[in-house]
Structure formats: structure tokens, C-alpha cells
PDB file of C-alpha atoms in Angstrom:
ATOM      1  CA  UNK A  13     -37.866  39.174 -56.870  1.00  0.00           C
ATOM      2  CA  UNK A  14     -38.916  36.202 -59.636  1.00  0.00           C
ATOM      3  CA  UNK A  15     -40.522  37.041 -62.258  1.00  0.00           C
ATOM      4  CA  UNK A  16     -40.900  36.469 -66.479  1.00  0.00           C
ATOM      5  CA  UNK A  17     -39.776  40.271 -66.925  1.00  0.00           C
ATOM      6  CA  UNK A  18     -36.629  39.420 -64.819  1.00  0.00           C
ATOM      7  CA  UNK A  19     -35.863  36.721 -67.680  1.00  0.00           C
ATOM      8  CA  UNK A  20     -34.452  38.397 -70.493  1.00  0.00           C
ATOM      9  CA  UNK A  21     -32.285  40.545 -68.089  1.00  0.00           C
ATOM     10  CA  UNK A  22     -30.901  37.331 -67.219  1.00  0.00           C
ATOM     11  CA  UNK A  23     -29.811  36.293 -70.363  1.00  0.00           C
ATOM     12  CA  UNK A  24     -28.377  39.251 -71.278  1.00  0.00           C
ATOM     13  CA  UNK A  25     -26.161  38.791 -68.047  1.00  0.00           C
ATOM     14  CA  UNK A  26     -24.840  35.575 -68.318  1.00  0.00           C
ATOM     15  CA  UNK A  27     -23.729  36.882 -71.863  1.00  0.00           C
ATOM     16  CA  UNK A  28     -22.100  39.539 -70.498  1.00  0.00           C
ATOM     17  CA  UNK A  29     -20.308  37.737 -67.696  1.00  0.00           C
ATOM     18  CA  UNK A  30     -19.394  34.382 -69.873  1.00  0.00           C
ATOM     19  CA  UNK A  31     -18.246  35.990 -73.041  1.00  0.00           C
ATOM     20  CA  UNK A  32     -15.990  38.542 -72.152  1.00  0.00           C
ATOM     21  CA  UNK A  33     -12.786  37.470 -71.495  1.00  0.00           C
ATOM     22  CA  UNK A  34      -9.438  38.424 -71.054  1.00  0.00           C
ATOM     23  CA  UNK A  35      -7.999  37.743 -74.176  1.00  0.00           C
ATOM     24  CA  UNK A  36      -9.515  40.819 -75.265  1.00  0.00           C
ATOM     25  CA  UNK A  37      -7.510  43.254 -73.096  1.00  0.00           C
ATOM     26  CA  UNK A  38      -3.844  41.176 -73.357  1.00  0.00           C
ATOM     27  CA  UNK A  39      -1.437  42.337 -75.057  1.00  0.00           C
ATOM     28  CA  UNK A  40       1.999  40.116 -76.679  1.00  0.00           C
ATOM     29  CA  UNK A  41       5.043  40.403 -74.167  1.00  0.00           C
ATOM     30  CA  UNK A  42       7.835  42.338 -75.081  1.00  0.00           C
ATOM     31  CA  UNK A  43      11.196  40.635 -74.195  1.00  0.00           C
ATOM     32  CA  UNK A  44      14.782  41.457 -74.013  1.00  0.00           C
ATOM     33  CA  UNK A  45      17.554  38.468 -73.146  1.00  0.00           C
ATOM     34  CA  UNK A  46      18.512  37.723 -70.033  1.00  0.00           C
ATOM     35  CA  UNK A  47      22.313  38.442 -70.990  1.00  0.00           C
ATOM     36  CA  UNK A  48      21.303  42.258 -71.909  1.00  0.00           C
ATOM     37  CA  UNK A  49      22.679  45.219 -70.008  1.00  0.00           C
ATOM     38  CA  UNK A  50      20.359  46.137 -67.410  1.00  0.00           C
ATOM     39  CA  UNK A  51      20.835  49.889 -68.031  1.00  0.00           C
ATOM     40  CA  UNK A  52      20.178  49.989 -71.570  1.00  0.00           C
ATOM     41  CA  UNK A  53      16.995  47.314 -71.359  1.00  0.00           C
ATOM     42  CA  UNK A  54      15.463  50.186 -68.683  1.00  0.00           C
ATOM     43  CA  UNK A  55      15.659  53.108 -70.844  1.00  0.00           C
ATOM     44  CA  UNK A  56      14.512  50.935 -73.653  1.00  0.00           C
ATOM     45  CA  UNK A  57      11.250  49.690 -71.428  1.00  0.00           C
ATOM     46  CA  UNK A  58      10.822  53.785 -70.714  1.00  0.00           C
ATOM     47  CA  UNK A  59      11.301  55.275 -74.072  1.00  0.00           C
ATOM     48  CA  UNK A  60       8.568  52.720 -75.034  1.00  0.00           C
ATOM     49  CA  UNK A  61       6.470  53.044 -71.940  1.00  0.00           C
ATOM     50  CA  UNK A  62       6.040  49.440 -70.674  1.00  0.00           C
ATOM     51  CA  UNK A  63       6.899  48.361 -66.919  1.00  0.00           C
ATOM     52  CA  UNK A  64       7.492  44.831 -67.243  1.00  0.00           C
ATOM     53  CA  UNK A  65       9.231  42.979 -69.709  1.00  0.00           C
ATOM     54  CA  UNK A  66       9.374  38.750 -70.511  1.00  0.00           C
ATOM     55  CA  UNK A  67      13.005  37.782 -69.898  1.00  0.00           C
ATOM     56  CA  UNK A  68      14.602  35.113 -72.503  1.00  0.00           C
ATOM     57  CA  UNK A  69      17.213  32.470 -72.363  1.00  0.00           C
ATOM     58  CA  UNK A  70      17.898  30.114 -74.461  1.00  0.00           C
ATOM     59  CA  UNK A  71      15.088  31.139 -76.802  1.00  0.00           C
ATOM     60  CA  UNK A  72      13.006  30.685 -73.640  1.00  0.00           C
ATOM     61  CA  UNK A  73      10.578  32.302 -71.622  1.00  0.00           C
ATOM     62  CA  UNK A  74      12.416  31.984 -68.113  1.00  0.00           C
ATOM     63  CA  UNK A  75      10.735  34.875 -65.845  1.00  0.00           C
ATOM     64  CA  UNK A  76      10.220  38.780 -65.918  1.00  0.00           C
ATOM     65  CA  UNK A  77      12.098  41.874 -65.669  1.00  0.00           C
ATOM     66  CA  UNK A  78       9.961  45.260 -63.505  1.00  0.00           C
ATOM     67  CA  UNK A  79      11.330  48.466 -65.084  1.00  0.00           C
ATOM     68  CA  UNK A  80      11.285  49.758 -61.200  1.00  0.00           C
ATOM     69  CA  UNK A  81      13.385  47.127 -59.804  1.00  0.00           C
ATOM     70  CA  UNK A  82      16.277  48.037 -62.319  1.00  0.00           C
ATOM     71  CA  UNK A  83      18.530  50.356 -59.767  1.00  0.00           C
ATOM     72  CA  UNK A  84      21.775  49.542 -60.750  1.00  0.00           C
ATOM     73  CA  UNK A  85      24.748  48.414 -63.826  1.00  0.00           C
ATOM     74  CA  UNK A  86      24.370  44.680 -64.170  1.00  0.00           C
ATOM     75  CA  UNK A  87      22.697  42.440 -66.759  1.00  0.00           C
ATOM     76  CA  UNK A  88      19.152  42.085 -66.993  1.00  0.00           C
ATOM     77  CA  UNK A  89      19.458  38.235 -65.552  1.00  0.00           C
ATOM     78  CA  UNK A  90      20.185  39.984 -61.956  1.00  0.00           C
ATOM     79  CA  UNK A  91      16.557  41.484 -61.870  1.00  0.00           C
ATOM     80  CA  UNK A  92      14.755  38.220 -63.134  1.00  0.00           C
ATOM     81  CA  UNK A  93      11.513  37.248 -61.024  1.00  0.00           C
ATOM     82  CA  UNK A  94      10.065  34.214 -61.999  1.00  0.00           C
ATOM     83  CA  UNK A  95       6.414  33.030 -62.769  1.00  0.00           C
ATOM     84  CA  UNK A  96       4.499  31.767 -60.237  1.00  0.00           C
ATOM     85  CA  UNK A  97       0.885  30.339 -59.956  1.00  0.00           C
ATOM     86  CA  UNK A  98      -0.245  33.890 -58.094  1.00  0.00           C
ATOM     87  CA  UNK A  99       0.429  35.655 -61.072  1.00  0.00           C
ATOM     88  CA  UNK A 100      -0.865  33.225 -63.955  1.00  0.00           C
ATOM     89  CA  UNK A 101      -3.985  33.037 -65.575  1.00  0.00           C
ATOM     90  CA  UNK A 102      -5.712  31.581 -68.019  1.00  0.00           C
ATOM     91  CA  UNK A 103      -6.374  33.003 -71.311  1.00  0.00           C
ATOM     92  CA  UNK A 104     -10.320  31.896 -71.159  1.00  0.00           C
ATOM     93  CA  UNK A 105     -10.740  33.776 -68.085  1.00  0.00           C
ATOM     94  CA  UNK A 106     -13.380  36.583 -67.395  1.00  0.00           C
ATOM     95  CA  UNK A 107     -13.193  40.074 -67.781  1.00  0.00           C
ATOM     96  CA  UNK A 108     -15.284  39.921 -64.041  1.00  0.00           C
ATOM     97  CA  UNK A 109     -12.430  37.433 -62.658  1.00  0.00           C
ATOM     98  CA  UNK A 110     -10.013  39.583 -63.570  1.00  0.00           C
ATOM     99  CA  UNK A 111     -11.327  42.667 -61.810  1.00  0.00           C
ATOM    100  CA  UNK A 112     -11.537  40.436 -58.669  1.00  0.00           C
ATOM    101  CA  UNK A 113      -7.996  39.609 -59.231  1.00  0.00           C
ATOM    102  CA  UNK A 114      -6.892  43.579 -60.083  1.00  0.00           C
ATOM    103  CA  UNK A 115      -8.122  44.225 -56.443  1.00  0.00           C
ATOM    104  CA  UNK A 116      -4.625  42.353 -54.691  1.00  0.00           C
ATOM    105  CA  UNK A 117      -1.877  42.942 -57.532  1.00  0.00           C
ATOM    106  CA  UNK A 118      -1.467  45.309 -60.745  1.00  0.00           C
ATOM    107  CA  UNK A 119      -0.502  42.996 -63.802  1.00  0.00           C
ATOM    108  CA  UNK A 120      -1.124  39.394 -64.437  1.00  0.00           C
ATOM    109  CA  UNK A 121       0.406  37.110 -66.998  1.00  0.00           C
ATOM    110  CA  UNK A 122      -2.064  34.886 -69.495  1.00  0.00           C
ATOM    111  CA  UNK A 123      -1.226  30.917 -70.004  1.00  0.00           C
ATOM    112  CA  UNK A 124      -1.738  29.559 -73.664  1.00  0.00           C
ATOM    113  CA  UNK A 125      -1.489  26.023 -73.688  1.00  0.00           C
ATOM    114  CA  UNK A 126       0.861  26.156 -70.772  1.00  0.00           C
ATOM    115  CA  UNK A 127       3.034  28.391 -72.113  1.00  0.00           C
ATOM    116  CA  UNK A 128       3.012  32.245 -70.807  1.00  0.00           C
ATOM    117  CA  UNK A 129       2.706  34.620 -73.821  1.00  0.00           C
ATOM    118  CA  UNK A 130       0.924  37.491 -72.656  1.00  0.00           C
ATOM    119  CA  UNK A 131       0.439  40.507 -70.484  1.00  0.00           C
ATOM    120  CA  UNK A 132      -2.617  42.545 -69.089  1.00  0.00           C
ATOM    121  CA  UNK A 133      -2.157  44.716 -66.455  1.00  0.00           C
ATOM    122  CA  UNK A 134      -4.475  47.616 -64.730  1.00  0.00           C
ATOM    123  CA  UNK A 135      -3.673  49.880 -67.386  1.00  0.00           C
ATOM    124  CA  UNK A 136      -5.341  48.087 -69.971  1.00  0.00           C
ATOM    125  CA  UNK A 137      -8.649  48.470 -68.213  1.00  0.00           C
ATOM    126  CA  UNK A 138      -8.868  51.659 -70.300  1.00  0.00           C
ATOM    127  CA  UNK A 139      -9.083  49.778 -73.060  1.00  0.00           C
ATOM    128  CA  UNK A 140     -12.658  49.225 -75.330  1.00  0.00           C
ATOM    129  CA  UNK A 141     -13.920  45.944 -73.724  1.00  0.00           C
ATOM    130  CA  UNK A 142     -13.744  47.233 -70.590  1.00  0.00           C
ATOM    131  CA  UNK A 143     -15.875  50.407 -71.744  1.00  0.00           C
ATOM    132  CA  UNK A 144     -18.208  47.998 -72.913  1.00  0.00           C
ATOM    133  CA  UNK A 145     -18.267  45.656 -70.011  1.00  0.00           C
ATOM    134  CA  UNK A 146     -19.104  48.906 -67.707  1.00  0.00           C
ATOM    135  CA  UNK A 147     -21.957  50.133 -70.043  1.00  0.00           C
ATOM    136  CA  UNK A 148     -23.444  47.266 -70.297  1.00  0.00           C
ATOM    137  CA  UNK A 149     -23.390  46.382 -66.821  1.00  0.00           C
ATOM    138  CA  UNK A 150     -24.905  49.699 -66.409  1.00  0.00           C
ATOM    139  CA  UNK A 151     -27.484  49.058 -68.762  1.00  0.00           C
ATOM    140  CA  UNK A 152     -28.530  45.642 -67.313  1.00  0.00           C
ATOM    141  CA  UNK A 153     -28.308  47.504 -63.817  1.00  0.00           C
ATOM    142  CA  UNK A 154     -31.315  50.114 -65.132  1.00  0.00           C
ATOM    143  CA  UNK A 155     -33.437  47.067 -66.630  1.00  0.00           C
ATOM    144  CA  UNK A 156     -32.749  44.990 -63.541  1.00  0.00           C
ATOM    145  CA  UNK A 157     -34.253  48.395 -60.858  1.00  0.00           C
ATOM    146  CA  UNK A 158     -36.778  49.138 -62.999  1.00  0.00           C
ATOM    147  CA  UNK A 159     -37.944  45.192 -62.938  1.00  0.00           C
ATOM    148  CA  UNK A 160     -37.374  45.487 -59.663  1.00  0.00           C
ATOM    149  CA  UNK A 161     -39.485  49.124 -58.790  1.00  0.00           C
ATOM    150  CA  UNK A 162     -42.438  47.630 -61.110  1.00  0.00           C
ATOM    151  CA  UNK A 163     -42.802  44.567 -58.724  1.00  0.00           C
ATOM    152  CA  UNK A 164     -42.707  46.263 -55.501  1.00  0.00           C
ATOM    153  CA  UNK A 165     -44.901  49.049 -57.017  1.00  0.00           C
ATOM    154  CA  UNK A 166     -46.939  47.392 -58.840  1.00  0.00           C
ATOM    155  CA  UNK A 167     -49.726  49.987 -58.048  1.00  0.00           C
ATOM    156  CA  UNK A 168     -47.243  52.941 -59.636  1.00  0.00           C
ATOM    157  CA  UNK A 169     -47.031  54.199 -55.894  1.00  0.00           C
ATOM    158  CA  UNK A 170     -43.418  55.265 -56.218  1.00  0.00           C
ATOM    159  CA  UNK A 171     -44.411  58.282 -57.422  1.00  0.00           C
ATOM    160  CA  UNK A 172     -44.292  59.645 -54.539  1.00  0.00           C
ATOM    161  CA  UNK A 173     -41.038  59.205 -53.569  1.00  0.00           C
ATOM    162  CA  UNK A 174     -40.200  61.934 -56.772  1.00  0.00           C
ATOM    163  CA  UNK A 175     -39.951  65.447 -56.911  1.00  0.00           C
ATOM    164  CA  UNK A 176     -42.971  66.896 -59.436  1.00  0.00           C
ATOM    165  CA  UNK A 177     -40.780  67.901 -61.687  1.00  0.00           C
ATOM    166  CA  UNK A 178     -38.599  64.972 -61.461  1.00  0.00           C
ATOM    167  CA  UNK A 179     -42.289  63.056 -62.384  1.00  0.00           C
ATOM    168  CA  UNK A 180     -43.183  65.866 -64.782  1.00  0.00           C
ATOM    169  CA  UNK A 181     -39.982  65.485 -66.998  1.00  0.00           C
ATOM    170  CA  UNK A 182     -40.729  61.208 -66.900  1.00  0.00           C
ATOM    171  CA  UNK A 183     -44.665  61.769 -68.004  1.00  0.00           C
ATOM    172  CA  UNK A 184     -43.449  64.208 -70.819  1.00  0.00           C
ATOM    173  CA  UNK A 185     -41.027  61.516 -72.324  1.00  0.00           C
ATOM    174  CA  UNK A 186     -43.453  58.828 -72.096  1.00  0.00           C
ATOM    175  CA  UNK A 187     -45.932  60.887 -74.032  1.00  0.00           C
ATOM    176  CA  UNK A 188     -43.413  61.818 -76.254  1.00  0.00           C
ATOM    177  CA  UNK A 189     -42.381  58.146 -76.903  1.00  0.00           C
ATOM    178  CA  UNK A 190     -46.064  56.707 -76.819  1.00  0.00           C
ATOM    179  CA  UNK A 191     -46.423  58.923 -79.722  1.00  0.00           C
ATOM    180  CA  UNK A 192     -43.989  56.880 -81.609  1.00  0.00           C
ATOM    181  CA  UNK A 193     -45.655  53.713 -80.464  1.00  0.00           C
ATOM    182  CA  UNK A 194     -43.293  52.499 -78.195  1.00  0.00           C
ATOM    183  CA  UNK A 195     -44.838  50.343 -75.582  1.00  0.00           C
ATOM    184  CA  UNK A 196     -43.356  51.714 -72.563  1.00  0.00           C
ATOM    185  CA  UNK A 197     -44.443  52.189 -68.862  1.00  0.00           C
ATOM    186  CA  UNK A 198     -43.757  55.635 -67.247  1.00  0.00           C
ATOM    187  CA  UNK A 199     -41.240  53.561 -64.621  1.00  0.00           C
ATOM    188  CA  UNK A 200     -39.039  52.941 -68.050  1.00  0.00           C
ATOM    189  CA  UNK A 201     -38.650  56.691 -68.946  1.00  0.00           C
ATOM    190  CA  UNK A 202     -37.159  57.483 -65.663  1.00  0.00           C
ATOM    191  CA  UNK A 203     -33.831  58.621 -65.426  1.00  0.00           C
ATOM    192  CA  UNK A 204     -31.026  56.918 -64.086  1.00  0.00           C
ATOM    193  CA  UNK A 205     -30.885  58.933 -60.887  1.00  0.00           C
ATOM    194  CA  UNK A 206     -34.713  58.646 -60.097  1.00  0.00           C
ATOM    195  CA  UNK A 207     -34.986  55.236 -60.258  1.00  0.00           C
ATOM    196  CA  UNK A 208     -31.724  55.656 -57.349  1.00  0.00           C
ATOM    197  CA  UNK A 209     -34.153  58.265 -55.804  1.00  0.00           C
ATOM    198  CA  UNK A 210     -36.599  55.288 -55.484  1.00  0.00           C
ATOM    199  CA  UNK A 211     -34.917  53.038 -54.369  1.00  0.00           C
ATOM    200  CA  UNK A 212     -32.958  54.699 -51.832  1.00  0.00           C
ATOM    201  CA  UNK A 213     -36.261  55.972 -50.315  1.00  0.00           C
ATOM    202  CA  UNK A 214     -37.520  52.128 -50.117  1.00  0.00           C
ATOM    203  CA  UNK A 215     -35.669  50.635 -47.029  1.00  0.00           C
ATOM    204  CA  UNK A 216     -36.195  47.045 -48.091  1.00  0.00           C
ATOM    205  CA  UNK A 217     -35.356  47.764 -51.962  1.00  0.00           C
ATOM    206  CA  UNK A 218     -32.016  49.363 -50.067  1.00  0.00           C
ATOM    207  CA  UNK A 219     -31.560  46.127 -48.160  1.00  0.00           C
ATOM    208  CA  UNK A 220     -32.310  43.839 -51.401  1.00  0.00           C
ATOM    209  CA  UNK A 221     -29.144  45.241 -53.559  1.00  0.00           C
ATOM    210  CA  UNK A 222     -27.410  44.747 -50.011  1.00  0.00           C
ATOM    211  CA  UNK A 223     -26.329  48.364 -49.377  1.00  0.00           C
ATOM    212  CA  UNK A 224     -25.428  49.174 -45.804  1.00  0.00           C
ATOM    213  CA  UNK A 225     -27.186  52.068 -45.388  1.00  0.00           C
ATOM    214  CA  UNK A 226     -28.866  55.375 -47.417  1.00  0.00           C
ATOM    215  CA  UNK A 227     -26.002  57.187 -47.953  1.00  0.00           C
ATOM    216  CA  UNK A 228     -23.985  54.321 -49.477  1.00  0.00           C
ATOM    217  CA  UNK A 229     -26.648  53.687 -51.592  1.00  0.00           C
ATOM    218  CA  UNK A 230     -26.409  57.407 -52.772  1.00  0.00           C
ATOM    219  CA  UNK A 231     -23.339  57.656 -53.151  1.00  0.00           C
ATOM    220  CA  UNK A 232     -23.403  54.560 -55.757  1.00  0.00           C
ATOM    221  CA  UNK A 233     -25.463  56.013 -57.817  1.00  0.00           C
ATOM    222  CA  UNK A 234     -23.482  59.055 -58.009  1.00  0.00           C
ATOM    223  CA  UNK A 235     -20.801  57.493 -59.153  1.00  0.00           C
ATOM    224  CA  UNK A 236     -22.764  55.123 -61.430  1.00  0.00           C
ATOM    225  CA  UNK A 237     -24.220  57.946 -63.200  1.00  0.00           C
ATOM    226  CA  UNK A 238     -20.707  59.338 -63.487  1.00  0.00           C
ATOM    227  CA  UNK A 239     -19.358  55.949 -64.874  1.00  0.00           C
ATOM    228  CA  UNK A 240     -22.254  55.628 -67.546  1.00  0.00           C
ATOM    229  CA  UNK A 241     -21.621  59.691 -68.335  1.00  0.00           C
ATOM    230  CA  UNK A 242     -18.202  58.754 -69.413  1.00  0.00           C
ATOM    231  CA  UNK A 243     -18.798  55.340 -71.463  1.00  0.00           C
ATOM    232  CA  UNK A 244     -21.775  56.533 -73.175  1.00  0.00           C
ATOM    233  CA  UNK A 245     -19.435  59.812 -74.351  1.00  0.00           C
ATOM    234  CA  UNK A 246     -16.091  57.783 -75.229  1.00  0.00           C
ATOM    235  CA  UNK A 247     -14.474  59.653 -72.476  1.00  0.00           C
ATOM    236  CA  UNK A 248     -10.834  59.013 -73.378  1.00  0.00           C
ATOM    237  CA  UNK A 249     -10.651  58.073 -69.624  1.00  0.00           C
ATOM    238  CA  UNK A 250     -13.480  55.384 -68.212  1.00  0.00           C
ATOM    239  CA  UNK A 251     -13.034  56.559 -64.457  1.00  0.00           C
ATOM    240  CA  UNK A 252     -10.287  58.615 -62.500  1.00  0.00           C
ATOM    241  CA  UNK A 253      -9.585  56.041 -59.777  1.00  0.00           C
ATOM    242  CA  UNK A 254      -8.593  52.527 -61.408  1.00  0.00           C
ATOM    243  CA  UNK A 255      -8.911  51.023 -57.992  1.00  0.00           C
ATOM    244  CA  UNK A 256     -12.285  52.703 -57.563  1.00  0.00           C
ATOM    245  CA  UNK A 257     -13.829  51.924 -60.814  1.00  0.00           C
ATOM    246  CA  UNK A 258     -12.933  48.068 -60.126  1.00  0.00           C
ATOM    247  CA  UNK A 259     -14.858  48.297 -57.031  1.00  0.00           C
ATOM    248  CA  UNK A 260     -17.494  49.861 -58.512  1.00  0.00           C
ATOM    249  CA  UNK A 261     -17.790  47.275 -61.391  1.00  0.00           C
ATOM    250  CA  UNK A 262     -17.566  44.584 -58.868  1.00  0.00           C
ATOM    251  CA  UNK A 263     -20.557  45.811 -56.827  1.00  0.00           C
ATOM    252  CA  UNK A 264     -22.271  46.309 -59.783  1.00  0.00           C
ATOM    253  CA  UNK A 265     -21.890  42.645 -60.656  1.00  0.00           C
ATOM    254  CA  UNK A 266     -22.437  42.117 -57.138  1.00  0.00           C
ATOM    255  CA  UNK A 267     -25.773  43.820 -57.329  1.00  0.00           C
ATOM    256  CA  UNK A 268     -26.746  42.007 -60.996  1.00  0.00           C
ATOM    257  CA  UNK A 269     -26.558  38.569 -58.975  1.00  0.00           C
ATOM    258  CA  UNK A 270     -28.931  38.853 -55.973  1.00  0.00           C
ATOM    259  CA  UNK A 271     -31.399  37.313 -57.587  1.00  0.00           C
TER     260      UNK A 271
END
């Protein structure tokens, strides 16, 4: 599927995907000394909510602390885990890297200038870049089908793959929008879950965004409809299934780079 109208989705892609990075989800790590009592540091890290802490020394930065592995009296230097390259990353990497990383471990510490400063775990993907990350993606995911649905139809003959109302409801807002003089095609005032419809009742437009079978590809646009429902209202949570919605974004980038 080449083509000029494919073009600007592009663009808008590799803006997407290059400019969002994880710098905007990190967050400063709080630190206690590595000579404090163990006890008190925990119910500190609870009262203030935060699992993981940086552990000093020296006025150095010499490992980490996990509120859960605190089980006993002691000082905090008994509970010290120290960095390691699994658990470092860069502070210029992407908000798409980081999902991919999200999928094996649930926090990952961010290298400036070779020095570790920062935190971002799984909780943070709650937070407003992410929400804008998933709507976009959604967005470029509805210009991308509908690209996609005009070249294999070029004819319009996907219209019968649509309920008559479903088809109905799409001719009404394109007359409704032609009105305004908006130069739209009746394919770009479908709705989310017709232009699904279409393509899950078009076997090879199934096997081009690389979904097993019908049902999966029902069942993602389900839940894509669900995850743009809850971006596009400022849904105080983005999905109800961290590990879930990272697969989902992941597919959808997945999807966004067939071509």
C-alpha cells in the first residue's frame, strides 16, 4: 500500500515516534543514605508513596533501595541493589522503546551524562505524554485504515460490508460536513468501529495489519475504541490493565509500520 495520501501520515509518525521521549515521564530520585535505619527509610518511602529509593554514600549515588525488600531492623546499606546495564537507559530514549522495555521489568533508571539521576517506572505511564502518545497513535491509526480502505476500494465497494444504518449515519455526516465545505470523502466520516467492520470483513486487509485471524482483529478494535474513549475524555485512568495497554500501544505501532 504506496501511495501520495500515505505521505503525510508518515510524517506525522516519525514525529510521533522520534520526539517523544522519556524525559517527559521521569521523575528526580528520591534518596535516603545508605547509613539510615532501614525501618524508618520504609515508612518514610510509604507515607510518601514511592517503591524505590536512590541510595547515597559519600554524597554518591551507589545503588537502590525496593520498599518491598525492606523485611527486617538493619540499615538501609543491607538492602542496597546496585545499577546494572539491564536497568539503565538513556535519557534520549523513546516513549515506544520504553514500552518495549515495560514488557520484561516495572521501573527503569535514566543516564544523564553517565550519571543516573532519574526514575520512570510503569506507573508513570498514566501520566500526560503517554495520553498523548496513545491518541495520537490512534489518530494516525484512523488516517492510516482509511488510506488504506480508499486504495483497496477505490470503487467505494466497501459499502457493503456495513450495516444501512451504519452507512446511513456516515452519508448524513458527510452531508452535514460538505455543507461546511469540508472536502471530505464518505470513507473519512466513518466511525472508528466501521472502518474495523471493514476491514475485518476484508481477509487480505486482515492479513496486511498482520492479525492472526477475525476475531483478533475484533477484539483490537474493541479495545482501541475503548483506549481512544478514555484519552479523548481525560479519563483520570488511560486503561485498566498497564500490561495490556502496553501491548496494545505496541501493536498499534506495530500496525503504523507495515508499510
Amino acid at each position: 500500500m504506496k501511495s501520495n495520501a500515505l505521505k503525510g501520515y508518515r510524517k506525522l509518525r516519525d514525529i510521533y515516534e522520534n520526539n517523544l521521549t522519556v524525559e517527559l515521564l521521569s521523575e528526580e530520585i528520591k534518596t535516603c543514605e545508605a547509613d539510615d535505619d532501614a525501618v524508618a527509610v520504609k515508612k518514610e518511602m510509604f507515607d510518601c508513596d514511592f517503591d524505590i529509593y536512590g541510595v547515597k554514600q559519600g554524597g554518591k549515588l551507589i545503588g537502590y533501595v525496593k520498599r518491598e525488600d525492606i523485611k527486617k531492623e538493619g540499615k538501609i546499606s543491607e538492602f542496597v541493589e546496585d545499577f546494572h546495564a539491564d536497568n539503565l537507559i538513556s535519557d534520549s530514549t523513546s516513549l515506544i522503546d520504553l514500552l518495549d522495555i515495560f514488557q520484561e521489568r516495572e521501573f527503569t533508571f535514566i543516564l544523564e551524562k553517565n550519571k543516573v539521576t532519574r526514575i520512570v517506572t510503569v506507573a508513570d505511564l498514566q501520566k500526560q505524554p503517554i495520553r498523548m502518545l496513545a491518541f495520537s497513535f490512534v489518530s494516525l491509526l484512523e488516517m492510516y485504515i482509511s488510506s488504506v480502505i480508499k486504495e483497496f476500494y477505490p470503487d467505494g465497494s466497501w459499502a457493503d460490508k456495513l450495516t444501512e444504518s451504519r452507512l446511513t449515519k456516515a452519508k448524513e455526516l458527510l452531508e452535514e460536513r460538505l455543507a461546511k465545505n469540508e472536502a471530505l470523502t464518505l470513507v473519512d466520516n466513518l466511525q472508528l468501529s466501521d472502518k474495523g467492520t471493514i476491514i475485518r470483513k476484508t481477509p487480505k486487509l486482515v492479513e496486511l495489519l498482520g492479525f492472526e485471524s477475525n476475531s483478533q482483529c475484533k477484539e483490537f478494535f474493541r479495545k482501541i475504541e475503548e483506549l481512544r474513549n478514555n484519552t479523548a475524555h481525560s479519563q483520570e485512568q488511560i486503561y485498566h490493565d498497564s500490561k495490556e495497554f502496553i501491548t496494545i500501544l505496541l501493536q498499534l505501532q506495530k500496525i503504523l509500520n507495515v508499510d
